[in-house]
Each structure stands twice: as C-alpha cells, then as structure tokens.
Amino acid sequence: MSVITGLGVVAPNGIGVKEFWAATLAGRTGIAELDRFDTTGYPARLAGLIRDFDPIDHLPSRLLPQTDTSTRLALTATQHALADAEVDPAGIADYDMGVATANASGGFEFTHREFHKLWSRGPAHVSVYESFAWFYAVNTGQISIRHGMRGPSSALVAEQAGGLDALGQARRMIRGGTRLMVGGGVDSAFDPWGWLAHLSSGRVSLDPDPATAYRPFDAQASGYLPGEGGAICVLEDAAAARARGARVYGELAGYAATFDPHPDTGRPPALGRAARLALADAGVATADVDVVFADAAGVADLDRAEAAALRELFGARGVPVTAPKALTGRLFSGGGALDVVSALLCLRDGLIPPTFGTATVPAGYGLDLVLGEPRQVAVDTVLVLARGRWGFNAAVVLRTFQNRS
Amino acid sequence: MNRRVVITGMGVRAPRSPGKKEFWELLSAGRTATRRISFFDPSPYRSQVAGEVDFDAASEGLSPREVRRMDRATQFAVVCARDAVADSGLDLGALPADRVGVSLGSAVAAATSLEREYLVLSDSGRRWEMSPDHLSPHMFDYLVPSVMSAEIAWTVGAEGPVAMLSDGCTSGLDAVGHAAALIREGSADMVVAGAADTPITPIVVACFDAIRATSTHNDDPEHASRPFDASRNGFVLAEGAAMFVLEELSAARARGAHCYAEVGGFATRCNAYHMTGLKPDGRELAEAIRVALDQARLAPEAVDYVNAHGSGTKQNDRHETAAFKRSLGEHAYRTPVSSIKSMVGHSLGAIGSVEIAASLLAIENQAVPPTANLHTADPDCDLDYVPNEARDHHIDTVLTVGSGFGGFQSAMVLTRPRRTAA
Amino acid sequence: MAKMMTIDELRAILVDCAGGDDAVLPGDISAVPFDELGYDSLALIETAARLRLDHDVLIPDEEIAEVRTAGELLGKINDRIAV
C-alpha cells in the first residue's frame, strides 16, 4: 500500500501548502497579465503566474546558472515536500528512494536563451548546462542528485495527464519494493517563444478578463489559461510510514491510464474508462466517491465530454465535482499533481474547494459543480481526473488512511 | 501477477540500416555508418561527425500530411512501429484496443522541429521576442512532445495505457522495461514499445560540443566512434529508432508467434552524483545489473553476451567496465562485451532500443556484433570487447545496459525463450 | 600591455558562470581548491568559454582540466594577458 506523507506546492496562487490551500478556499487567483516580456501584438496575455519567487531564497546559488525556472520550482517543491513529511533522506538507504516526475515542456526558457545565443552569436556561446537543463528528465535527475536518491527513477511526458501518471509510476515502484518515492510534476514555459507555443494549441482563452477567461464547465467557457508550477509529493510504503510514525495525508488507492480512440472512429473518449479502472483498482464503488476533481478543460466540447463521462459513472448530479485549477490555470505536468494535493487537503479538512469564475453550468451537463463557497462534507474517497491533449487520460483514487489501517 | 513478457516483433531504423536485415548485415560485418555531418554545414562546430539516417518519408509510406505534422523522430517511430507489428504477425484489429498499450522513449524528442520553428519565429535568431505571424499550428506538438506516443497509439490503434518516457539516454531501455511492467502487472496484454531520437540539429550538436562530450575525430568520420579504444575522445551523435511488440508469453505461444526473447529482468538506478559526470566505480550501474539478473533468476555466469553502452567517452567506458566487473565478478573477463555505437553512433534516447534490437538479432544469429574501431588497448578497459570482427557464439542470455545524463543507469536481461512450455 | 585581471574580477566571472556570491565565497579565494568552493569541471569549462569569448583569453581544455584553484587559474589568465 502506498501512502502520501509529504506535500510541496509551487502554484500561481501560493508557494507552500498553507498559502496555496488558503488561497484555493478563499478564491485568491494566480491569474494575471504576463509581464515578463512585451506582449503587444499577442492575442492573449493572461496566465497563471508565480510571482514573488526569488530562487535564491530557496536554492543554493550554485544551482542557479544550470537550471531553468521550471527546475528551480521543482527543486523547491521537493524540498518543501520532504520537510513536510519530516523525512531526512540521509537516514534512508539510497536505493530505497526514487524519483518519478512528469514534464511537459522541459527547461524551455533556458533552451530558448541557448537557441538565441547559438543563432545570434555562434555555437561557442552555447552554455555547458544546455545539454541537461533542457531535457525532460532534468527535474528527476536534479532531485535525485540533491537528495541522494538512487532508487528507480524516471520522467514521463503526457501533457496535462503526466502528473497523475508520475504518481502512478511512483506507486508502481513502491509496490516493487522501493520504500520512498518523490513524485509529481512542475512546468513553466513563459518566455516569448514558450508563450507563442502555448497559443498555438488553439485552446487558450482570448478573453482579456482574468475573472472569466478560464471558467471550466461554464456555458460561456472560452478556453483555458496556461499556468506554471505544480506539486511534488512524498509517497511511502504504508508499513514504513507507519513504522516511523509519519503523518499520512491519504492512500494512493487507485490509478489507471487510458487513451482515447482516434477521433475519426467516432467512438467516445476513454476518460470514463480510466476512472472506472482506477476505482476498480482501489476496490471502491462509484457510490463511495465523495468528490471528483475534474480535468476541467474550459473548452466547451471537452467540458461536455467530461460531464458526460461523469454522468455515466455517477448519474446526473450524482457526486460533487470541482475544479480549483480555475485559480491557477492549467499547469501541464503540474496540474494533476496539484489537484492531488487539493484532494488530500479536502480529505483532511472535509472541505471541497469551489470552482471560481464559473457562473452558469449548462443543465444538460448534469453536474453538481461546487461553486461560490467551499462545501463542508465528510470526505473519505476522492477521484482525481486529468486529460492530456491528443487523448491521454489518467485517474487517481485517494482515500483516507486511518479508516482502513 | 506472474506474467512473463516476450518480444515478438521489431522494426529498426539506424544509420545505413533501413530495416532489421540491413542493420544486422552492417553490425555483423563490423562496418561503420558514421560520416561527416551533411544535414547542415558542420564547420563551425567542434564535433563534425554523426550517424545520419538516409530516410525518405515518402518511400517509407508516410503521407505528405503525416510528414508535415510529425517531427522527424516521430516519423522514425511510426515506421518502426508499423514494421514491428507486421513482423509480429499480429492482427491488431482482432485485439481489444483497451488492452493494447504504447511505451515510447525519446531524450530530445522534437528537437529538429523546435529548431526549424525557432528559426522562422525569431527571424533566424535576430529576435528574442517573437511575432505570432508565422506561428505553425504544430508548434504546440513540439513544445509538448507526448504527441509522439499519441501518434504511435493512433498507428497501432492502442487505447490502453500510453506512455512517453524521457529519461535521457536510457529512455530506449526504460521504455521497453516500462512496457514489460505494464504487461506483467496486468494493465495491458500487448504493448508497442521502443524509442526514437533524431538529434542531428545545430542546437544539439552545439550543446554536446560545449561539454566536450562528442568525438573530434573529424578527419576520419568513419572511424570517429571508438568505444574502449585508448584514442577515444567522445561519442558520435546519431539518429535512430527501434520499436517492438511485447506480449504476454502464453498468448504469444498460443498464437504460435516467433519470440525473439523474453524480457527476463529490468532495473534502473540513479547515481545521484552529477548531471553529466560518472563516478569511476560504476556502483549504481552494477546495482541495476544485479537487480535485473536477480529478477531473471540468473547468476552472473549465465550472461553470454554484454551489449554495452560503450559510448566512447573517456569516462563512460571506464565507468562501465568497472560496473561489469563489480556486478559480474570474474565472469566479466570471460563474457564477450561489445558496443554497436562504434558502428551506428549514439542516438541518445533511441539507442537503448536500437541496442535491444541488436541484442535480439545477436540471439537470433548466435553471433556477437563487434566493437569496431578498436585497435589500441586502454589499461582501464581490459575486458573482451570483441574488436572489429563479429564472433559466432552461443547466446541464450544478453545483458544490455545504458547510462545517461541525469545519472540514469539501466540494465535489461534478455533471454532466449526455451522451446518447452512454461 | 593589457590590464591584468584581479582576483575579484575572476570571482565575478566564476559567480556568473557557476553561481556563488560573496556570502559563499568569502575573503581571499585564491588558494581554496575549486571542489571545496563547489565548482565542478563543468563550471570551469563554462568559465573558460567566458574567458575566451568575453576576455579574449584562451586556456586550452587540457589546462582547464588540471587547474585546482582560482589563484592558479588567475596566474594562467594573466600569463596570457601579459604576452
């Protein structure tokens, strides 16, 4: 059994679990106008931005010349998660600890700078750090080095579904005998090129109002906003966690991944099947699910498809559904991981954070979307969903631990 | 679940190797396929040699639309996946799509397309800030390269777990190891797995130049990749891909499939030492080897051939040699060890899969491909590296390993399936 | 004759290429081994590239690999500036 014992958050609406959760419950948004370069002429300018993050406050200066923003954020989140779990990696055998992170865009700003040096000044100007600051395994490698973790480790890419996949992978390693895993995802690509690349998805909201631009499941949904950051969790074998008297946020009880049929087949997407498989994996019935953290694309077709999948699983308005990511934007590999953090805090506090920005949900969706104020309920089982562009689906089931230990 | 996993189909593209037949002909002849870079003018670069693939998308059966949409690495992966499925003899339409998965590895993914789009958007590097005027609708596919594994899923009709692993230069081993895990745990019955990388583009050449990782034997491109040789001075960058069909053993037997090998064991460890550096003692790679052998329930003496990472950098070959001695003991001196990178170069994330293909063909042909360009002994590298000429050899079990930036160390044990039923 | 580089100027280049500020690099660093200062071989290759491109001082790879302290590196730099 795998349990989560430590959380680290770097989100547009809060660095650190406490600040993030308070912002999430109070509706403090991290959506703002991009101010890192001149965005005149760009059709969209809003994003979930991490501000007030000075890496030198969090990391040794030696790491700064060799790291992209995304890696600095990932290292910071990891440090927070280990501190939160009260784990000292030096006290655990090196092969008993591994790292599984998801990554969607690598060290993109860093590599943009090196592309620029190469083409404006010549090959000799390319940094020695480019060879690893860019690639998708960078966060896993840097975390492993910083904390002396030499167990099974990997990096996964599955657009927005990757964060859940990384946690599923971490659980797989724990089942294989690794005592502790660091898992999650963090992304950032808000340099001029990264921003253009985001816009090329064709799904970024062009609404200039930060309050309404990303409103998942709303009748007026106009797209999503990209964000930066994410979350890192400490997962442990339940027996090992119990033996050291660790505080447990919850059990990672179920996980599954599926892929959509090709759109040309006309068959429906496979998000619902991922949810069903994850519930079966956890050994729980749909009736046991107390709340669903939705993928919440903010794109009408995708919202409708997710609502249909939820109706099919739970019946119309059969379960409370929420999407706190409206306050952060979609964080790519960080999105699923951050939702897992919210889900665990929801388990702890019995409070479902609301979906901000969304006002009117089409009746046909049949969704009990939590709006306005946090909803107080007894929560024992949470389903977290994530979709990655092109057809990736992932689902995670989290359960309270003490009830079943 | 005690499910065993076998490889029943393969497809490969490597320098001077348009398919598995030509690939084995090249390797078994000890011919090299590296050359002076022709994709762009390499003269401003420190390392000017590479293993390029002469790839003609149209004759490979890719439509103009597919070529426009897919990065070069994706194109490689797709044609290899088609080959692998055809080679396996599977009728994919007859399988439940939700039991079919994909596991694709790549280290630098869409690097070639990223550089092409960068040059358009930045006006050939003149601008830091960019204009959306010439933005390609596919730019997002290059920002987030999981589209690569999606393309494989569409190619083979997979609707089960679809993963992309990007563990640097061990991606190709790790993706196949991951596929085996998916089948073993019951998440899928069949997985199309492998890896592709096409890194011969200026930014990648320049970044390896910067850390002095690549070979500077520019005056002798055909012999620039010299694993385990005293005159080695870096790896030779290459492109390549290999994809496989992995299935559960009893299902493969039931349909009378040809089994290349069983994935007997796989393990990965990190050195937690340095993003690019290796400790000379080979401790973590040795541990990965030990665990992989343990999973396969084999003693070190069972290893008939070691398909080495053998990149041809000073530190790798020393590190790896130490790891073999540490994990295999005296047997390390007795078992043949070779590096096909001497012939086809180092295709980063793809090479682990390309080396699995070579390992399967070594079992198939009962012969060890040589380490080409090995003429001068290095006292730090004192094993039997099978210099320059292939060797007939009884091979039931191959150990293939990889080592990469980020500290990743991976090992896989491939065993020849016994004729008797399990 | 070209102006000699000072240890403080070299310190600024090192910090820029590989991190570290005055709080971590206190006082006279010239005799402290690079590995004790936390500078690895990549840090020194990056520093050598900067010296070559921005200061026109070429220190070959083989020599950079052998340099152990900032004082030694400064000596090599100023030997070349002096010629």
Short mmCIF file of N, CA, C and O in Angstrom, two decimals, chain B residues 50-89:
data_model
loop_
_atom_site.label_atom_id
_atom_site.label_comp_id
_atom_site.label_asym_id
_atom_site.label_seq_id
_atom_site.Cartn_x
_atom_site.Cartn_y
_atom_site.Cartn_z
N ALA B 50 28.67 12.40 -37.48
CA ALA B 50 27.40 11.91 -36.94
C ALA B 50 26.99 10.64 -37.65
O ALA B 50 27.51 10.31 -38.72
N GLY B 51 26.06 9.94 -37.05
CA GLY B 51 25.42 8.80 -37.69
C GLY B 51 24.09 9.26 -38.23
O GLY B 51 23.10 9.31 -37.50
N GLU B 52 24.07 9.61 -39.51
CA GLU B 52 22.83 10.12 -40.11
C GLU B 52 22.08 8.97 -40.79
O GLU B 52 22.68 8.04 -41.32
N VAL B 53 20.75 9.09 -40.78
CA VAL B 53 19.93 8.08 -41.46
C VAL B 53 19.40 8.69 -42.75
O VAL B 53 18.86 9.80 -42.74
N ASP B 54 19.61 7.99 -43.86
CA ASP B 54 19.04 8.46 -45.12
C ASP B 54 17.60 7.98 -45.17
O ASP B 54 17.31 6.85 -45.55
N PHE B 55 16.73 8.86 -44.74
CA PHE B 55 15.33 8.49 -44.51
C PHE B 55 14.45 9.19 -45.53
O PHE B 55 14.42 10.43 -45.59
N ASP B 56 13.78 8.43 -46.34
CA ASP B 56 12.87 9.02 -47.32
C ASP B 56 11.44 8.72 -46.90
O ASP B 56 10.94 7.61 -47.06
N ALA B 57 10.81 9.75 -46.35
CA ALA B 57 9.49 9.57 -45.73
C ALA B 57 8.48 9.00 -46.73
O ALA B 57 7.67 8.14 -46.38
N ALA B 58 8.53 9.48 -47.96
CA ALA B 58 7.53 9.04 -48.95
C ALA B 58 7.68 7.55 -49.22
O ALA B 58 6.70 6.80 -49.21
N SER B 59 8.92 7.11 -49.45
CA SER B 59 9.08 5.68 -49.74
C SER B 59 8.87 4.82 -48.50
O SER B 59 8.69 3.61 -48.58
N GLU B 60 8.88 5.46 -47.33
CA GLU B 60 8.56 4.74 -46.09
C GLU B 60 7.05 4.63 -45.88
O GLU B 60 6.59 4.10 -44.87
N GLY B 61 6.30 5.23 -46.81
CA GLY B 61 4.85 5.10 -46.74
C GLY B 61 4.16 6.18 -45.92
O GLY B 61 2.98 6.03 -45.57
N LEU B 62 4.88 7.25 -45.63
CA LEU B 62 4.24 8.34 -44.88
C LEU B 62 3.63 9.33 -45.87
O LEU B 62 4.27 9.69 -46.87
N SER B 63 2.41 9.77 -45.59
CA SER B 63 1.74 10.71 -46.50
C SER B 63 2.31 12.10 -46.29
O SER B 63 2.86 12.40 -45.22
N PRO B 64 2.17 12.98 -47.29
CA PRO B 64 2.64 14.36 -47.12
C PRO B 64 2.04 15.02 -45.89
O PRO B 64 2.70 15.80 -45.20
N ARG B 65 0.80 14.68 -45.57
CA ARG B 65 0.15 15.26 -44.40
C ARG B 65 0.84 14.79 -43.11
O ARG B 65 1.07 15.57 -42.20
N GLU B 66 1.16 13.51 -43.09
CA GLU B 66 1.86 12.98 -41.91
C GLU B 66 3.23 13.63 -41.76
O GLU B 66 3.66 13.95 -40.66
N VAL B 67 3.90 13.81 -42.87
CA VAL B 67 5.24 14.39 -42.83
C VAL B 67 5.17 15.84 -42.33
O VAL B 67 6.01 16.28 -41.54
N ARG B 68 4.15 16.56 -42.77
CA ARG B 68 4.01 17.95 -42.31
C ARG B 68 3.75 18.01 -40.81
O ARG B 68 4.22 18.89 -40.11
N ARG B 69 2.97 17.05 -40.35
CA ARG B 69 2.53 17.07 -38.95
C ARG B 69 3.60 16.57 -37.99
O ARG B 69 3.80 17.11 -36.91
N MET B 70 4.29 15.51 -38.39
CA MET B 70 5.16 14.80 -37.45
C MET B 70 6.59 15.30 -37.48
O MET B 70 7.17 15.49 -38.55
N ASP B 71 7.16 15.41 -36.31
CA ASP B 71 8.60 15.63 -36.21
C ASP B 71 9.32 14.42 -36.81
O ASP B 71 8.77 13.31 -36.89
N ARG B 72 10.56 14.62 -37.20
CA ARG B 72 11.34 13.54 -37.82
C ARG B 72 11.44 12.31 -36.89
O ARG B 72 11.32 11.17 -37.34
N ALA B 73 11.64 12.55 -35.61
CA ALA B 73 11.74 11.42 -34.67
C ALA B 73 10.43 10.64 -34.63
O ALA B 73 10.42 9.41 -34.55
N THR B 74 9.31 11.36 -34.69
CA THR B 74 8.01 10.70 -34.69
C THR B 74 7.85 9.85 -35.95
O THR B 74 7.34 8.73 -35.90
N GLN B 75 8.31 10.40 -37.07
CA GLN B 75 8.23 9.64 -38.32
C GLN B 75 9.02 8.34 -38.19
O GLN B 75 8.54 7.27 -38.60
N PHE B 76 10.20 8.43 -37.63
CA PHE B 76 11.01 7.22 -37.42
C PHE B 76 10.24 6.20 -36.56
O PHE B 76 10.19 5.01 -36.87
N ALA B 77 9.67 6.70 -35.48
CA ALA B 77 8.98 5.80 -34.55
C ALA B 77 7.79 5.15 -35.21
O ALA B 77 7.54 3.95 -35.03
N VAL B 78 7.06 5.93 -36.00
CA VAL B 78 5.85 5.40 -36.64
C VAL B 78 6.21 4.30 -37.64
O VAL B 78 5.58 3.23 -37.64
N VAL B 79 7.22 4.52 -38.47
CA VAL B 79 7.54 3.46 -39.46
C VAL B 79 8.10 2.23 -38.75
O VAL B 79 7.83 1.10 -39.17
N CYS B 80 8.83 2.43 -37.68
CA CYS B 80 9.33 1.26 -36.93
C CYS B 80 8.19 0.51 -36.26
O CYS B 80 8.21 -0.73 -36.19
N ALA B 81 7.19 1.25 -35.76
CA ALA B 81 6.04 0.60 -35.12
C ALA B 81 5.29 -0.24 -36.16
O ALA B 81 4.89 -1.37 -35.88
N ARG B 82 5.11 0.32 -37.35
CA ARG B 82 4.43 -0.44 -38.42
C ARG B 82 5.20 -1.72 -38.73
O ARG B 82 4.62 -2.80 -38.84
N ASP B 83 6.52 -1.59 -38.85
CA ASP B 83 7.36 -2.76 -39.13
C ASP B 83 7.24 -3.80 -38.01
O ASP B 83 7.16 -5.00 -38.27
N ALA B 84 7.27 -3.32 -36.78
CA ALA B 84 7.25 -4.23 -35.64
C ALA B 84 5.95 -5.04 -35.61
O ALA B 84 5.96 -6.25 -35.37
N VAL B 85 4.85 -4.34 -35.86
CA VAL B 85 3.55 -5.03 -35.84
C VAL B 85 3.49 -6.05 -36.98
O VAL B 85 3.09 -7.20 -36.79
N ALA B 86 3.95 -5.64 -38.16
CA ALA B 86 3.95 -6.57 -39.30
C ALA B 86 4.84 -7.78 -38.98
O ALA B 86 4.47 -8.93 -39.23
N ASP B 87 6.00 -7.51 -38.40
CA ASP B 87 6.95 -8.56 -38.07
C ASP B 87 6.37 -9.54 -37.05
O ASP B 87 6.67 -10.74 -37.07
N SER B 88 5.53 -9.04 -36.17
CA SER B 88 4.97 -9.89 -35.11
C SER B 88 3.89 -10.82 -35.64
O SER B 88 3.53 -11.79 -34.98
N GLY B 89 3.35 -10.47 -36.82
CA GLY B 89 2.28 -11.29 -37.38
C GLY B 89 0.95 -11.11 -36.67
O GLY B 89 -0.01 -11.83 -36.92
#
